Short mmCIF file of C-alpha atoms in Angstrom, two decimals:
data_model
loop_
_atom_site.label_atom_id
_atom_site.label_comp_id
_atom_site.label_asym_id
_atom_site.label_seq_id
_atom_site.Cartn_x
_atom_site.Cartn_y
_atom_site.Cartn_z
CA MET A 1 -21.60 -139.66 -11.31
CA ARG A 2 -18.43 -139.78 -9.23
CA GLY A 3 -15.51 -141.16 -11.17
CA ASN A 4 -16.70 -140.26 -14.67
CA ARG A 5 -18.63 -136.98 -14.30
CA LEU A 6 -17.60 -134.49 -16.97
CA VAL A 7 -17.46 -130.87 -15.88
CA ASP A 8 -20.09 -129.10 -18.00
CA ASP A 9 -20.21 -125.64 -19.47
CA ASP A 10 -21.26 -123.99 -16.20
CA LEU A 11 -17.83 -123.56 -14.73
CA PRO A 12 -17.83 -122.81 -10.96
CA PHE A 13 -15.56 -119.76 -11.30
CA ALA A 14 -14.84 -116.77 -13.50
CA ILE A 15 -11.72 -114.86 -14.42
CA GLU A 16 -11.03 -111.14 -14.54
CA ARG A 17 -9.08 -110.18 -17.62
CA GLU A 18 -8.27 -106.78 -16.16
CA GLY A 19 -7.38 -108.17 -12.74
CA ARG A 20 -3.97 -107.91 -11.12
CA GLU A 21 -3.50 -111.69 -10.89
CA PRO A 22 -2.02 -113.45 -13.95
CA LEU A 23 -4.67 -115.37 -15.88
CA ALA A 24 -3.03 -118.74 -15.24
CA VAL A 25 -3.03 -118.04 -11.49
CA GLN A 26 -6.74 -117.14 -11.65
CA VAL A 27 -7.57 -120.38 -13.47
CA ALA A 28 -5.62 -122.50 -10.99
CA ASP A 29 -7.16 -120.64 -8.05
CA GLY A 30 -10.66 -121.08 -9.44
CA LEU A 31 -10.30 -124.83 -9.89
CA ARG A 32 -8.66 -125.19 -6.49
CA ARG A 33 -11.48 -123.30 -4.76
CA ALA A 34 -14.06 -125.35 -6.64
CA ALA A 35 -12.45 -128.55 -5.37
CA THR A 36 -12.32 -127.46 -1.72
CA SER A 37 -15.89 -126.11 -1.78
CA GLY A 38 -17.36 -129.29 -3.26
CA ALA A 39 -18.39 -127.75 -6.59
CA LEU A 40 -15.91 -130.19 -8.14
CA ARG A 41 -15.47 -133.68 -6.74
CA GLY A 42 -12.75 -136.28 -6.75
CA GLY A 43 -12.88 -138.20 -10.03
CA ASP A 44 -14.47 -135.41 -12.09
CA ARG A 45 -13.01 -135.18 -15.61
CA LEU A 46 -11.99 -131.68 -16.59
CA PRO A 47 -12.13 -130.22 -20.08
CA SER A 48 -9.01 -130.48 -22.18
CA SER A 49 -6.72 -127.48 -22.11
CA ARG A 50 -7.96 -126.48 -25.58
CA GLU A 51 -11.64 -126.79 -24.56
CA LEU A 52 -11.23 -124.85 -21.32
CA ALA A 53 -9.21 -122.14 -23.04
CA ALA A 54 -12.02 -121.70 -25.57
CA ARG A 55 -14.68 -121.49 -22.86
CA LEU A 56 -12.73 -118.90 -20.87
CA GLY A 57 -11.56 -116.93 -23.89
CA VAL A 58 -7.88 -117.27 -23.01
CA SER A 59 -4.91 -118.86 -24.72
CA ARG A 60 -4.28 -122.56 -24.38
CA THR A 61 -0.89 -121.69 -22.82
CA VAL A 62 -2.70 -120.09 -19.87
CA VAL A 63 -4.76 -123.20 -19.15
CA THR A 64 -1.80 -125.54 -19.68
CA ALA A 65 0.22 -123.57 -17.13
CA ALA A 66 -2.67 -123.75 -14.64
CA TYR A 67 -3.07 -127.49 -15.16
CA ASP A 68 0.69 -128.03 -14.78
CA GLN A 69 0.64 -126.21 -11.44
CA LEU A 70 -2.31 -128.22 -10.17
CA HIS A 71 -0.67 -131.45 -11.34
CA ALA A 72 2.44 -130.51 -9.33
CA GLU A 73 0.33 -129.77 -6.25
CA GLY A 74 -1.45 -133.12 -6.52
CA TRP A 75 -4.90 -131.81 -7.42
CA LEU A 76 -5.04 -133.30 -10.94
CA ASP A 77 -4.30 -136.66 -12.43
CA GLY A 78 -3.72 -137.17 -16.14
CA ARG A 79 -4.77 -140.54 -17.53
CA HIS A 80 -3.31 -141.40 -20.90
CA GLY A 81 -5.94 -141.26 -23.61
CA SER A 82 -8.82 -140.38 -21.30
CA GLY A 83 -8.25 -136.81 -20.11
CA THR A 84 -7.48 -134.90 -16.95
CA TYR A 85 -9.22 -135.77 -13.67
CA LEU A 86 -9.53 -134.16 -10.27
CA THR A 87 -7.92 -136.40 -7.67
CA ALA A 88 -9.72 -137.36 -4.48
CA THR A 89 -10.25 -133.94 -2.95
CA PRO A 90 -7.39 -133.10 -0.55
CA PRO A 91 -8.25 -132.21 3.06
CA ARG A 92 -9.36 -128.63 3.57
CA VAL A 93 -7.20 -126.05 5.29
CA ASP A 94 -9.42 -124.57 8.00
CA ALA A 95 -8.86 -120.83 7.81
CA GLN A 96 -9.56 -117.62 9.58
CA ALA A 97 -9.14 -114.15 8.13
CA ASP A 98 -5.41 -114.14 8.68
CA GLY A 99 -4.65 -117.41 6.92
CA PRO A 100 -4.38 -121.16 7.51
CA GLN A 101 -4.60 -122.34 11.10
CA ARG A 102 -3.51 -125.62 12.65
CA VAL A 103 -7.03 -126.84 13.37
CA ASP A 104 -7.07 -130.64 13.26
CA PRO A 105 -4.36 -130.54 10.58
CA LEU A 106 -2.73 -133.89 10.94
CA ALA A 107 -5.37 -136.47 10.03
CA GLY A 108 -3.57 -138.72 7.58
CA LEU A 109 -0.74 -136.25 6.99
CA LEU A 110 3.02 -136.49 7.48
CA ASP A 111 3.79 -133.93 10.19
CA LEU A 112 6.53 -131.40 9.34
CA GLY A 113 5.14 -128.80 11.72
CA ALA A 114 7.46 -127.01 14.15
CA GLY A 115 7.52 -127.61 17.88
CA ALA A 116 6.79 -131.35 18.04
CA PRO A 117 9.29 -133.66 19.78
CA SER A 118 10.95 -136.87 18.65
CA ILE A 119 8.88 -139.64 20.21
CA GLU A 120 10.98 -142.19 18.31
CA ALA A 121 14.02 -141.21 20.40
CA ILE A 122 12.36 -142.22 23.69
CA ASP A 123 13.60 -145.56 25.02
CA ALA A 124 10.40 -147.57 25.46
CA ALA A 125 11.79 -149.75 28.25
CA ALA A 126 13.04 -146.74 30.21
CA TRP A 127 9.68 -145.03 29.70
CA ARG A 128 7.79 -148.00 31.12
CA ARG A 129 10.18 -148.33 34.07
CA ALA A 130 9.70 -144.68 34.99
CA TRP A 131 5.91 -144.95 34.92
CA ARG A 132 5.98 -148.14 37.00
CA ALA A 133 8.28 -146.56 39.57
CA ALA A 134 6.13 -143.45 39.74
CA SER A 135 3.00 -145.54 40.27
CA ASP A 136 4.61 -147.35 43.21
CA ARG A 137 4.66 -144.13 45.23
CA PRO A 138 1.91 -143.90 47.85
CA PRO A 139 -0.77 -141.26 47.32
CA VAL A 140 -0.46 -137.99 49.21
CA ILE A 141 -3.10 -135.98 51.03
CA ARG A 142 -1.83 -132.52 50.07
CA ARG A 143 0.28 -131.44 47.13
CA ASP A 144 3.37 -129.33 47.54
CA ARG A 145 2.43 -126.27 45.49
CA ARG A 146 6.08 -125.80 44.58
CA GLY A 147 6.05 -129.18 42.84
CA GLU A 148 7.46 -132.58 43.70
CA ALA A 149 10.79 -132.22 45.54
CA ALA A 150 12.49 -134.94 43.46
CA TYR A 151 11.32 -133.27 40.26
CA ARG A 152 12.57 -129.83 41.29
CA GLU A 153 15.92 -131.36 42.23
CA ALA A 154 16.09 -133.11 38.83
CA VAL A 155 15.32 -129.82 37.06
CA ALA A 156 17.98 -127.97 39.06
CA GLU A 157 20.55 -130.64 38.14
CA HIS A 158 19.48 -130.55 34.48
CA LEU A 159 19.80 -126.76 34.30
CA LEU A 160 23.21 -126.84 35.98
CA ARG A 161 24.63 -129.58 33.74
CA HIS A 162 23.07 -128.60 30.42
CA ARG A 163 22.28 -124.87 30.64
CA GLY A 164 24.76 -123.51 33.19
CA LEU A 165 22.15 -122.19 35.61
CA GLY A 166 23.36 -123.00 39.13
CA ALA A 167 21.92 -122.68 42.59
CA GLY A 168 24.36 -119.85 43.28
CA SER A 169 22.05 -117.48 41.42
CA GLY A 170 19.75 -117.47 44.44
CA ALA A 171 16.80 -118.38 42.24
CA THR A 172 14.03 -120.77 43.20
CA VAL A 173 12.73 -123.64 41.03
CA LEU A 174 8.98 -124.20 40.77
CA ALA A 175 7.26 -126.96 38.83
CA THR A 176 4.76 -125.80 36.21
CA ALA A 177 2.30 -127.40 33.82
CA GLY A 178 4.29 -126.06 30.84
CA THR A 179 5.37 -122.79 29.28
CA SER A 180 1.98 -121.29 28.48
CA ALA A 181 0.63 -122.28 31.89
CA ALA A 182 3.61 -120.61 33.55
CA ALA A 183 3.07 -117.46 31.47
CA GLY A 184 -0.53 -117.34 32.65
CA GLU A 185 0.49 -117.77 36.28
CA LEU A 186 3.09 -115.00 36.04
CA ALA A 187 0.57 -112.64 34.50
CA ALA A 188 -2.11 -113.44 37.08
CA ALA A 189 0.31 -113.12 40.00
CA LEU A 190 2.24 -110.01 38.93
CA LEU A 191 0.20 -107.94 36.47
CA ARG A 192 -2.87 -105.77 36.68
CA PRO A 193 -5.48 -105.74 33.91
CA GLY A 194 -4.24 -103.58 31.04
CA ASP A 195 -0.54 -103.89 31.87
CA VAL A 196 1.64 -104.12 28.76
CA VAL A 197 3.42 -107.32 27.80
CA ALA A 198 5.81 -107.08 24.85
CA ILE A 199 5.97 -110.28 22.81
CA GLU A 200 7.92 -111.40 19.76
CA ASP A 201 6.04 -111.14 16.48
CA PRO A 202 5.89 -113.67 14.95
CA GLY A 203 6.11 -115.66 18.14
CA TYR A 204 4.61 -118.32 20.38
CA GLN A 205 0.88 -117.67 20.33
CA ARG A 206 -0.06 -119.92 23.24
CA ALA A 207 2.07 -117.84 25.58
CA GLY A 208 0.52 -114.70 24.14
CA GLY A 209 -2.92 -116.17 24.66
CA ALA A 210 -2.11 -116.92 28.31
CA PHE A 211 -1.02 -113.33 28.91
CA ARG A 212 -4.08 -111.97 27.15
CA ALA A 213 -6.42 -114.26 29.10
CA ALA A 214 -5.01 -112.81 32.33
CA GLY A 215 -5.95 -109.31 31.20
CA ALA A 216 -2.60 -108.12 29.82
CA ARG A 217 -2.34 -105.91 26.75
CA LEU A 218 -0.04 -107.49 24.19
CA VAL A 219 2.30 -105.30 22.14
CA PRO A 220 3.88 -107.16 19.21
CA VAL A 221 7.59 -106.45 18.65
CA PRO A 222 9.26 -107.43 15.35
CA VAL A 223 12.03 -110.00 15.11
CA ASP A 224 15.12 -109.86 12.90
CA ALA A 225 18.10 -112.16 12.28
CA ASP A 226 19.26 -111.57 15.88
CA GLY A 227 15.91 -112.12 17.53
CA LEU A 228 13.73 -109.62 19.36
CA ARG A 229 14.40 -106.02 18.31
CA VAL A 230 15.08 -104.49 21.71
CA GLU A 231 15.16 -100.91 20.41
CA LEU A 232 11.45 -101.24 19.53
CA LEU A 233 10.32 -102.33 22.99
CA PRO A 234 7.69 -100.04 24.56
CA GLU A 235 9.02 -98.21 27.62
CA ASN A 236 5.84 -99.00 29.54
CA ALA A 237 6.25 -102.78 29.19
CA ARG A 238 5.86 -104.61 32.48
CA MET A 239 6.98 -107.91 30.96
CA VAL A 240 8.92 -108.92 27.84
CA TYR A 241 8.42 -112.46 26.53
CA CYS A 242 11.16 -113.87 24.27
CA THR A 243 12.80 -117.09 23.03
CA PRO A 244 16.50 -116.11 22.83
CA ALA A 245 18.03 -119.58 22.39
CA HIS A 246 16.21 -120.37 19.12
CA GLN A 247 13.50 -117.85 18.34
CA PHE A 248 10.16 -119.43 17.63
CA PRO A 249 9.35 -119.64 14.76
CA LEU A 250 12.12 -117.82 12.80
CA GLY A 251 15.00 -119.65 14.47
CA ALA A 252 17.25 -116.67 15.32
CA ARG A 253 19.74 -116.87 18.17
CA MET A 254 20.00 -113.71 20.24
CA PRO A 255 23.71 -112.71 20.37
CA ALA A 256 25.46 -111.58 23.51
CA ALA A 257 25.34 -107.85 22.69
CA ARG A 258 21.57 -107.88 22.24
CA ARG A 259 21.12 -109.92 25.42
CA VAL A 260 22.96 -107.23 27.33
CA GLN A 261 20.82 -104.59 25.61
CA LEU A 262 17.66 -106.43 26.68
CA ILE A 263 18.81 -106.69 30.29
CA GLU A 264 19.67 -103.00 30.33
CA PHE A 265 16.21 -102.20 29.02
CA ALA A 266 14.56 -104.34 31.69
CA ARG A 267 16.44 -102.64 34.49
CA ARG A 268 15.80 -99.17 33.10
CA ALA A 269 12.08 -99.77 32.47
CA GLY A 270 11.43 -101.83 35.57
CA ALA A 271 10.28 -104.74 33.39
CA LEU A 272 10.56 -108.47 33.91
CA VAL A 273 12.02 -110.55 31.07
CA ILE A 274 10.34 -113.92 30.55
CA GLU A 275 12.96 -116.18 28.97
CA ASP A 276 11.36 -119.19 27.26
CA ASP A 277 14.31 -121.51 26.66
CA TYR A 278 12.74 -122.98 23.53
CA ASP A 279 15.07 -125.58 21.94
CA GLY A 280 17.87 -124.48 24.28
CA GLU A 281 19.23 -128.01 24.68
CA LEU A 282 20.02 -128.53 20.98
CA ARG A 283 22.81 -126.63 19.22
CA TYR A 284 24.85 -127.62 16.16
CA ASP A 285 27.40 -124.88 15.54
CA THR A 286 28.72 -123.76 18.95
CA ALA A 287 28.01 -124.25 22.62
CA PRO A 288 24.78 -122.55 23.78
CA LEU A 289 25.09 -118.98 24.94
CA PRO A 290 24.51 -118.45 28.67
CA LEU A 291 20.93 -118.18 29.75
CA LEU A 292 19.60 -114.69 30.32
CA ALA A 293 18.76 -115.91 33.82
CA THR A 294 22.43 -116.50 34.58
CA LEU A 295 23.29 -112.96 33.47
CA ALA A 296 20.53 -111.14 35.34
CA PRO A 297 18.56 -113.31 37.79
CA ASP A 298 17.08 -110.16 39.31
CA VAL A 299 15.08 -109.25 36.17
CA VAL A 300 14.77 -112.56 34.28
CA VAL A 301 12.33 -115.42 34.79
CA HIS A 302 13.51 -118.62 33.12
CA LEU A 303 10.87 -121.00 31.71
CA GLY A 304 11.45 -124.49 30.41
CA THR A 305 9.42 -127.56 29.51
CA THR A 306 9.78 -131.27 28.82
CA SER A 307 7.40 -130.95 25.86
CA LYS A 308 10.21 -130.59 23.32
CA ILE A 309 12.73 -133.01 24.81
CA LEU A 310 10.26 -135.75 25.83
CA THR A 311 6.53 -135.32 25.15
CA PRO A 312 3.84 -132.72 25.87
CA THR A 313 1.62 -135.44 27.34
CA LEU A 314 3.61 -135.23 30.59
CA GLY A 315 2.38 -131.68 31.17
CA THR A 316 5.57 -130.72 32.99
CA GLY A 317 7.71 -127.62 32.94
CA TRP A 318 9.59 -125.33 35.28
CA LEU A 319 9.95 -121.73 36.34
CA VAL A 320 13.17 -120.38 37.82
CA ALA A 321 13.13 -116.88 39.27
CA ASP A 322 14.03 -114.56 42.09
CA PRO A 323 12.23 -115.57 45.34
CA ALA A 324 10.05 -112.45 45.16
CA VAL A 325 8.59 -113.73 41.89
CA THR A 326 8.18 -117.34 42.97
CA GLU A 327 6.52 -116.29 46.21
CA ALA A 328 3.99 -114.25 44.25
CA VAL A 329 3.25 -117.28 42.04
CA LEU A 330 2.88 -119.52 45.10
CA ALA A 331 0.52 -117.01 46.70
CA HIS A 332 -1.58 -117.08 43.53
CA ARG A 333 -1.64 -120.88 43.61
CA GLU A 334 -2.72 -120.85 47.23
CA LEU A 335 -5.47 -118.35 46.48
CA THR A 336 -6.83 -120.28 43.52
CA GLY A 337 -6.07 -123.81 44.69
CA ALA A 338 -4.17 -124.47 41.46
CA SER A 339 -0.93 -126.39 41.18
CA PRO A 340 0.60 -128.62 38.50
CA SER A 341 -0.23 -132.30 38.56
CA PRO A 342 2.48 -134.42 40.24
CA ALA A 343 2.11 -137.48 37.97
CA GLY A 344 4.25 -136.22 35.08
CA GLN A 345 6.74 -134.73 37.53
CA GLN A 346 7.22 -138.12 39.17
CA VAL A 347 7.89 -139.77 35.82
CA VAL A 348 10.52 -137.17 34.89
CA ALA A 349 12.12 -137.51 38.33
CA GLU A 350 12.37 -141.27 37.87
CA LEU A 351 13.89 -140.88 34.41
CA ALA A 352 16.48 -138.53 35.89
CA ARG A 353 17.18 -140.73 38.92
CA ALA A 354 17.90 -143.77 36.75
CA GLY A 355 20.11 -141.79 34.36
CA ASP A 356 17.64 -142.34 31.51
CA LEU A 357 16.94 -138.62 31.03
CA ALA A 358 20.63 -137.90 30.45
CA ARG A 359 20.87 -140.85 28.05
CA HIS A 360 17.82 -139.59 26.22
CA LEU A 361 19.35 -136.14 25.75
CA ARG A 362 22.55 -137.71 24.43
CA ARG A 363 20.47 -139.74 21.99
CA LEU A 364 18.70 -136.61 20.79
CA ARG A 365 21.99 -134.80 20.28
CA ARG A 366 23.21 -137.75 18.25
CA ASP A 367 20.06 -138.23 16.13
CA MET A 368 19.00 -134.65 15.42
CA PRO A 369 22.12 -133.60 13.46
CA ALA A 370 21.49 -136.35 10.88
CA ARG A 371 17.87 -135.26 10.49
CA ARG A 372 18.94 -131.64 10.19
CA ALA A 373 21.52 -132.49 7.51
CA LEU A 374 18.91 -134.38 5.48
CA VAL A 375 16.49 -131.43 5.63
CA LEU A 376 19.12 -128.87 4.66
CA GLU A 377 20.38 -130.94 1.74
CA GLU A 378 16.90 -131.57 0.35
CA LEU A 379 15.61 -128.01 0.70
CA ARG A 380 18.77 -126.44 -0.70
CA ARG A 381 18.74 -128.93 -3.57
CA HIS A 382 15.47 -127.28 -4.57
CA GLY A 383 17.14 -123.87 -4.45
CA LEU A 384 15.29 -122.81 -1.29
CA GLU A 385 16.71 -120.43 1.31
CA VAL A 386 16.93 -121.94 4.80
CA ARG A 387 17.47 -120.06 8.07
CA GLY A 388 17.58 -120.88 11.76
CA ASP A 389 19.32 -124.20 11.24
CA ASP A 390 22.05 -123.81 13.86
CA ALA A 391 19.85 -124.96 16.75
CA GLY A 392 16.68 -126.78 17.68
CA SER A 393 14.56 -129.12 15.61
CA HIS A 394 13.01 -126.85 13.00
CA VAL A 395 14.19 -124.54 10.24
CA TYR A 396 12.63 -121.48 8.66
CA VAL A 397 12.11 -121.23 4.90
CA PRO A 398 11.38 -117.56 4.05
CA LEU A 399 8.83 -116.79 1.34
CA ALA A 400 8.02 -113.55 -0.43
CA SER A 401 4.30 -113.19 0.27
CA ALA A 402 1.21 -114.47 2.03
CA GLU A 403 0.14 -115.93 -1.32
CA GLN A 404 3.28 -118.08 -1.52
CA GLU A 405 2.86 -119.23 2.07
CA ASP A 406 -0.79 -120.18 1.64
CA ARG A 407 -0.14 -121.95 -1.67
CA ALA A 408 2.79 -123.90 -0.21
CA ILE A 409 0.64 -125.17 2.66
CA THR A 410 -2.19 -126.15 0.31
CA ALA A 411 0.12 -127.83 -2.18
CA SER A 412 1.87 -129.83 0.53
CA ARG A 413 -1.42 -130.95 2.05
CA ALA A 414 -2.46 -132.18 -1.38
CA ASN A 415 0.64 -134.38 -1.31
CA GLY A 416 -0.06 -135.63 2.22
CA VAL A 417 2.34 -133.36 4.13
CA TYR A 418 1.50 -130.85 6.86
CA LEU A 419 3.53 -127.62 6.81
CA ASP A 420 3.41 -124.89 9.43
CA GLY A 421 3.09 -121.37 8.01
CA LEU A 422 3.82 -118.16 9.87
CA ALA A 423 0.22 -116.91 9.57
CA ARG A 424 -0.85 -118.48 12.84
CA HIS A 425 2.20 -117.18 14.70
CA HIS A 426 1.58 -113.46 14.24
CA VAL A 427 0.23 -111.33 17.07
CA GLY A 428 -0.71 -108.50 14.72
CA PRO A 429 -1.14 -108.29 10.92
CA ARG A 430 0.96 -110.67 8.83
CA HIS A 431 4.26 -109.07 7.87
CA THR A 432 6.70 -112.00 7.63
CA PHE A 433 6.04 -115.00 5.42
CA GLY A 434 7.41 -118.50 5.21
CA ILE A 435 7.35 -122.03 6.57
CA ALA A 436 8.61 -123.28 9.94
CA LEU A 437 9.55 -126.85 9.02
CA GLY A 438 10.04 -129.28 11.89
CA TYR A 439 12.05 -132.47 11.51
CA ALA A 440 11.76 -134.21 14.90
CA ALA A 441 8.25 -135.67 14.97
CA LEU A 442 8.28 -138.04 12.00
CA PRO A 443 9.86 -141.50 12.21
CA ALA A 444 13.26 -141.49 10.55
CA ALA A 445 11.98 -143.77 7.77
CA ASP A 446 9.26 -141.27 6.80
CA LEU A 447 11.30 -138.08 6.98
CA PRO A 448 13.17 -138.21 3.62
CA GLY A 449 10.01 -138.71 1.57
CA ALA A 450 8.08 -136.04 3.46
CA VAL A 451 10.83 -133.45 3.08
CA ARG A 452 11.20 -134.29 -0.61
CA LEU A 453 7.48 -133.71 -1.17
CA ALA A 454 7.58 -130.47 0.83
CA GLY A 455 10.65 -129.21 -1.00
CA ASN A 456 9.08 -129.95 -4.35
CA ALA A 457 5.87 -128.12 -3.41
CA LEU A 458 7.74 -125.13 -2.03
CA ALA A 459 10.02 -124.83 -5.05
CA ARG A 460 7.13 -125.01 -7.51
CA VAL A 461 5.11 -122.43 -5.62
CA VAL A 462 8.09 -120.06 -5.56
CA GLN A 463 8.65 -120.51 -9.29
CA TRP A 464 4.94 -120.20 -10.05
CA THR A 465 4.46 -116.90 -8.23
CA ALA A 466 7.89 -115.39 -8.93
#
């Protein structure tokens, strides 16, 4: 009966005394799997450490260590004088062969995933005004496939003021439905089936999926502390997709020398560089480096989105490129009848017209450093290494193995916190491990507690598997 059922002699797992895994790890894994599969239920009372050790034929120290780990992860609850109980079973981590995936991960969880914006920073009154003003516009018979004129003007002004990309480059601004949608349009307009697209690995999988859906052949290229490793790019690449401002998800900033190396490669190979300006508006140490598009507008397509600075619900982004590229995209839109919806564009244009977009960016630049400082202090207090903290709204906590990454995600979920592992960001086999921890999405009041729980889970997993 739930709440007082005693686990009987038929334990739902076995251990391998000659296995490579330490016995305590095997015991903890077995109980954890039993809980997620339903063989054990919330409220079940487990045997004492002495009883379970006798049943398994191991030392009591082994079982005690396993119980301690599961207590730390939130799976077990010890009640004084009455034994050890399984807590209400934590939510499952939906998984594929390559590890945990973000499939409906956030039900009831505190979100520390990377890539989500700060909704709390949006001025509610300004938001309502912009929507009202946009709704006052009369309907149109035909869309401009380039995007709303006021929106494209607002984007051009934003890029000039905040990213140094001016009209003097000769580039053209097109509205898009976001970064992955723009990637798909570029592939459909410019590539033939089977053409090679080089993409960061780990990297932004939605962009990779858009290229693949258009028939491109993806070639994963490793990332180091300076971003995409240009020397490993395939010479037959037709496109190279990268996030040089703040590499997603490892957080590296591509230095000037490597940017020049990338541009030289593109010109030599006849490739087009797709620059996703992920987190380009937020820097903490120095001013942002110039966009690749300002250095080489002939071989660089610049992509941006309002998803990270406002909200993804607007479905708005932009593409800035040489007219030959934008004309090809427009021809594809004309052929297919596709073009981004004007509604979100009109809202962004109104925010910009009223000065509210600029005020919002100033608010972000004021609020994010405090959040970043809190995250760094808490994670480093637990002795954890933190990288990629000089820009954007997420940091990278490297881990030693897939086992550590998977355990950290599971342990944090047990404590009510969602963490984003690198497993779902790899194009090929997993080769880099860790957590991309975002700090923008949660309300400021919830962030300290969530980061404390995550830091505790990460530190214990590292110590447990060291």
